[in-house]
Amino acid sequence: MNIIAVVVTFNRLELLKRNIGCLRQNKPLTSIVVVNNGSTDGTASWLDAQKDLTVIHQANVGGSGGFYAGMDYAYKAGADWVWCMDDDVFPRADCLEHLLKVAATCDDAGILAPRRLLEGRIFTNDFQTYNLTNPFASMYGGKLAKQTITAPTEIVGTAFEGPFIRRSTIEKVGLPNKELFIFCDDTDYCLRTVQAGFKIVYVPDALMDKEKFFSNDNWSQRNKKKKWKRYYQVRNSTYLNHHYGRNAAVRHLRGFNAVSGYILVAFFTCLFADAWQWSDIGKLWKAYRDGIDEKLGIMDQTIK
């Protein structure tokens, strides 16, 4: 069986080293492909010195562009399974073993999702239903975070933090939408997978540890660091609702509800904190409009 791991990295060399060390312990992994999205912290040199890795160096095209390139390579290399992850998750030595056990009993599973642990506690944004009809409710229903899961469980959505993807899924569904850059590329891929007739199964015995970021930051510091990402979060979530929504209200109103929240926060806090600026309000609105227009790709006027 040809099992290829795909890791996407950008300027997190120490985390990447830990991730690769964990992957090297997982058997029977065939090979590891690392997509380096233009790192400038010495990652490229370290990767080139690792003789057991396949490395793809490219410009920073975001997580979606990284997984697009890595999955494309793995598929063309004849992978039976492609194991995708960011550089900040660390599969335990028997993680792949548990995924393969479930794979052997679930022929109709297109994706298997491991359980992530954050500081030893279960971390999950996996969910069991899509809400594409009610604009005043979340798209994500049946969240596993509110449940106690002890056995393999069917879900409809997971993150690109360890999904184990069957070759036949890629054959039918294709590759991730690289134009999303960051945010919602995993949701989009899972939704397409479910629509194509495949199951997605959460495997609680397949464990990965997840890095925690910004744990000591206050509200203002955390929002300043993440603010440039908000554009993509607003735009891409709006795009998902517009593209897949089953009525006009979901296609237009759900994204409006979300961006309104960010605009209100920016409006009321820019007077006494530097996390948001007046100019950000226009950029947030542009993000919403781009989502409605399904105008994707890397944008020049990102919130900074």
Coordinates of C-alpha atoms in Angstrom, one line a residue, residues 173-301:
V173 CA -13.7 15.1 -5.9
G174 CA -10.5 16.5 -7.3
L175 CA -8.0 18.8 -5.4
P176 CA -8.7 21.5 -2.8
N177 CA -9.7 24.9 -4.1
K178 CA -6.4 26.7 -4.1
E179 CA -8.1 30.1 -4.7
L180 CA -9.3 30.1 -1.1
F181 CA -5.8 30.8 0.2
I182 CA -6.6 30.2 3.9
F183 CA -9.8 29.4 5.8
C184 CA -12.6 27.2 4.7
D185 CA -10.6 25.2 2.2
D186 CA -11.0 22.1 4.4
T187 CA -14.8 22.7 4.8
D188 CA -15.1 23.2 1.1
Y189 CA -13.3 19.9 0.4
C190 CA -15.3 18.0 2.9
L191 CA -18.6 19.3 1.6
R192 CA -17.6 18.3 -1.9
T193 CA -16.6 14.9 -0.6
V194 CA -20.0 14.3 1.0
Q195 CA -21.8 15.6 -2.0
A196 CA -19.8 13.1 -4.1
G197 CA -21.3 10.3 -2.0
F198 CA -18.3 9.4 0.3
K199 CA -18.5 9.1 4.1
I200 CA -16.1 10.9 6.4
V201 CA -15.3 9.0 9.6
Y202 CA -13.9 10.4 12.9
V203 CA -11.5 8.0 14.5
P204 CA -11.0 8.8 18.2
D205 CA -8.2 6.2 18.8
A206 CA -6.0 7.9 16.1
L207 CA -4.4 10.6 18.2
M208 CA -2.5 13.8 17.2
D209 CA -1.3 16.5 19.4
K210 CA -1.9 20.1 18.4
E211 CA 0.2 23.2 19.1
K212 CA -1.4 26.1 21.0
F213 CA -0.7 29.7 19.8
F214 CA -1.1 33.1 21.3
S215 CA -1.8 31.7 24.8
N216 CA -0.4 34.6 26.7
D217 CA -1.7 37.4 24.4
N218 CA -4.3 39.9 25.5
W219 CA -7.4 40.6 23.4
S220 CA -5.7 43.5 21.5
Q221 CA -2.5 41.6 20.8
R222 CA -4.3 38.5 19.6
N223 CA -6.6 40.5 17.3
K224 CA -3.7 42.5 15.8
K225 CA -1.8 39.3 15.0
K226 CA -4.8 37.6 13.4
K227 CA -6.5 40.6 11.8
W228 CA -5.0 40.1 8.4
K229 CA -6.6 36.7 8.3
R230 CA -10.1 38.1 9.0
Y231 CA -10.5 39.2 5.4
Y232 CA -10.1 35.6 4.2
Q233 CA -12.3 34.3 7.0
V234 CA -15.1 36.7 6.1
R235 CA -14.7 36.3 2.4
N236 CA -14.4 32.5 2.3
S237 CA -17.2 31.8 4.7
T238 CA -19.4 34.1 2.7
Y239 CA -18.3 32.3 -0.5
L240 CA -19.3 28.9 1.0
N241 CA -22.7 30.1 1.9
H242 CA -23.2 31.8 -1.4
H243 CA -21.9 28.9 -3.4
Y244 CA -23.7 26.1 -1.6
G245 CA -26.6 27.8 0.1
R246 CA -30.0 26.4 -0.9
N247 CA -31.9 29.6 -0.7
A248 CA -31.3 33.3 -1.2
A249 CA -31.3 34.1 2.5
V250 CA -28.4 31.7 3.2
R251 CA -26.6 32.8 0.1
H252 CA -26.6 36.5 1.1
L253 CA -27.7 37.0 4.7
R254 CA -25.6 34.5 6.6
G255 CA -22.4 36.1 5.4
F256 CA -23.8 39.5 6.1
N257 CA -24.6 38.5 9.7
A258 CA -21.0 37.4 10.2
V259 CA -19.4 40.5 8.7
S260 CA -21.7 42.7 10.7
G261 CA -20.3 41.3 13.9
Y262 CA -16.8 42.1 12.9
I263 CA -17.7 45.6 11.7
L264 CA -19.4 46.4 15.0
V265 CA -16.4 45.2 17.0
A266 CA -14.1 47.3 14.8
F267 CA -16.4 50.4 15.1
F268 CA -16.7 50.3 18.9
T269 CA -13.1 49.3 19.8
C270 CA -11.0 51.4 17.4
L271 CA -11.7 54.4 19.6
F272 CA -9.8 53.0 22.6
A273 CA -7.7 50.1 21.2
D274 CA -5.3 49.7 18.3
A275 CA -6.4 46.3 17.3
W276 CA -8.8 47.8 14.7
Q277 CA -8.6 50.9 12.6
W278 CA -11.4 52.9 10.8
S279 CA -10.1 51.8 7.5
D280 CA -10.6 48.1 8.4
I281 CA -14.4 48.6 8.3
G282 CA -14.3 49.2 4.5
K283 CA -12.0 46.3 4.0
L284 CA -14.3 44.0 6.0
W285 CA -17.2 45.0 3.8
K286 CA -15.1 44.4 0.7
A287 CA -14.4 40.9 2.0
Y288 CA -18.1 40.2 2.2
R289 CA -18.7 41.6 -1.3
D290 CA -15.9 39.5 -2.7
G291 CA -17.5 36.4 -1.1
I292 CA -20.8 37.2 -2.7
D293 CA -19.2 37.8 -6.0
E294 CA -17.2 34.6 -5.5
K295 CA -14.0 36.6 -6.2
L296 CA -11.3 34.4 -4.7
G297 CA -7.5 34.3 -4.8
I298 CA -4.8 36.3 -3.0
M299 CA -5.9 39.8 -2.5
D300 CA -3.7 42.9 -2.4
Q301 CA -5.9 44.9 -0.1

